C-alpha positions as a Python dict, from the first residue, in 0.01 Angstrom:
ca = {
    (1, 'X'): (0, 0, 0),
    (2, 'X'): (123, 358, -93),
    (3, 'X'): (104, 640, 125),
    (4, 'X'): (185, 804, 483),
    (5, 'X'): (45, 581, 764),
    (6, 'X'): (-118, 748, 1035),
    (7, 'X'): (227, 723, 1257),
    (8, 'X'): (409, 918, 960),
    (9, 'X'): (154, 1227, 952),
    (10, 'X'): (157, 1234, 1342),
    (11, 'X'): (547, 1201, 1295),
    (12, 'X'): (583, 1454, 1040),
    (13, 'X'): (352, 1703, 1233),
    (14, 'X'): (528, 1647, 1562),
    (15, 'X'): (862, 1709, 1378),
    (16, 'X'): (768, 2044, 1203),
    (17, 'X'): (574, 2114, 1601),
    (18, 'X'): (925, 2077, 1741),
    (19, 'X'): (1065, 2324, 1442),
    (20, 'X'): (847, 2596, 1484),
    (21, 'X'): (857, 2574, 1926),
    (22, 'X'): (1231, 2539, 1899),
    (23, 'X'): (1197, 2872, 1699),
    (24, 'X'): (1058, 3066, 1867),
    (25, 'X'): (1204, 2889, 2220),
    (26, 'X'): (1546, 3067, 2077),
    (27, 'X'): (1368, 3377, 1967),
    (28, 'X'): (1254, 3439, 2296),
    (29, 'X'): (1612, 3357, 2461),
    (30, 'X'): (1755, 3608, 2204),
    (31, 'X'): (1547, 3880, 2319),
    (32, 'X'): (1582, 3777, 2710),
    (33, 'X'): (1935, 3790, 2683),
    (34, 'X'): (1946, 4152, 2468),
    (35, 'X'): (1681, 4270, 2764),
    (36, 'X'): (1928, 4165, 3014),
    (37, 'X'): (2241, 4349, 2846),
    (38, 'X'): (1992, 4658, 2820),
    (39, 'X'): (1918, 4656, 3165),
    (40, 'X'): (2258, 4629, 3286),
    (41, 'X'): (2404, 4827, 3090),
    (42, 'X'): (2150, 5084, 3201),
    (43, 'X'): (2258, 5036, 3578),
    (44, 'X'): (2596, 5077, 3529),
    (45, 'X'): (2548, 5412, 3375),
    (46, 'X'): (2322, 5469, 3642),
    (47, 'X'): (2568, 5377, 3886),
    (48, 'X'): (2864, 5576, 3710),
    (49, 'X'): (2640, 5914, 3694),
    (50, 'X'): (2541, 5837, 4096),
    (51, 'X'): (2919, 5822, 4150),
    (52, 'X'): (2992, 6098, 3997),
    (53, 'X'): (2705, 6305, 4133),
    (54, 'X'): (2834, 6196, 4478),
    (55, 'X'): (3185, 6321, 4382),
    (56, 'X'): (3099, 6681, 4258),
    (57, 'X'): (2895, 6688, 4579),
    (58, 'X'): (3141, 6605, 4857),
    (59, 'X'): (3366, 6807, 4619),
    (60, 'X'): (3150, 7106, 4685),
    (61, 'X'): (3084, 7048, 5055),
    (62, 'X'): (3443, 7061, 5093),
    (63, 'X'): (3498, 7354, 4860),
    (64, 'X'): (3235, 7557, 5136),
    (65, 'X'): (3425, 7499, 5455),
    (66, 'X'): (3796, 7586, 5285),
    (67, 'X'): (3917, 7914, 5365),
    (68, 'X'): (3912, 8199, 5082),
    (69, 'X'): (3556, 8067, 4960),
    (70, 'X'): (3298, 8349, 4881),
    (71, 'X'): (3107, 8177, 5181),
    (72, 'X'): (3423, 8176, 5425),
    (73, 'X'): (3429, 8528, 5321),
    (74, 'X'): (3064, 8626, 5385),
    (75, 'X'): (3119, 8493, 5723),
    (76, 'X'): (3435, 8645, 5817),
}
């Protein structure tokens, strides 16, 4: 008898199944892992401009309490 048996369809349809999940299985992981770089790379920024922020401010606290500042002066 010619033909696909019953077994080959369900064979054929659970190989081109597999295909298409195993698609979009790695499609998915693409994008989790490209989320993942976004988002770090978005805290490290974060966490080099909060650095720096911290820096120019103790800069400036110390700037106010060295002599020969206009606020030393207002005081004096």
């Amino acid at each position: 008898m010619g033909g696909f048996s019953f077994a080959d369809h369900m064979f054929a349809l659970n190989c081109g199944l597999l295909a298409i999940f195993s698609a979009i299985s790695t499609g998915v992981t693409i994008l989790i892992v490209i989320a993942v770089l976004f988002v770090s790379a978005y805290l490290v920024l974060l966490a080099a401009l909060g650095w720096f922020a911290l820096q120019d401010w103790f800069s400036n606290k110390k700037m106010s309490k060295a002599p020969g500042t206009p606020c030393a002066k207002r005081k004096a």
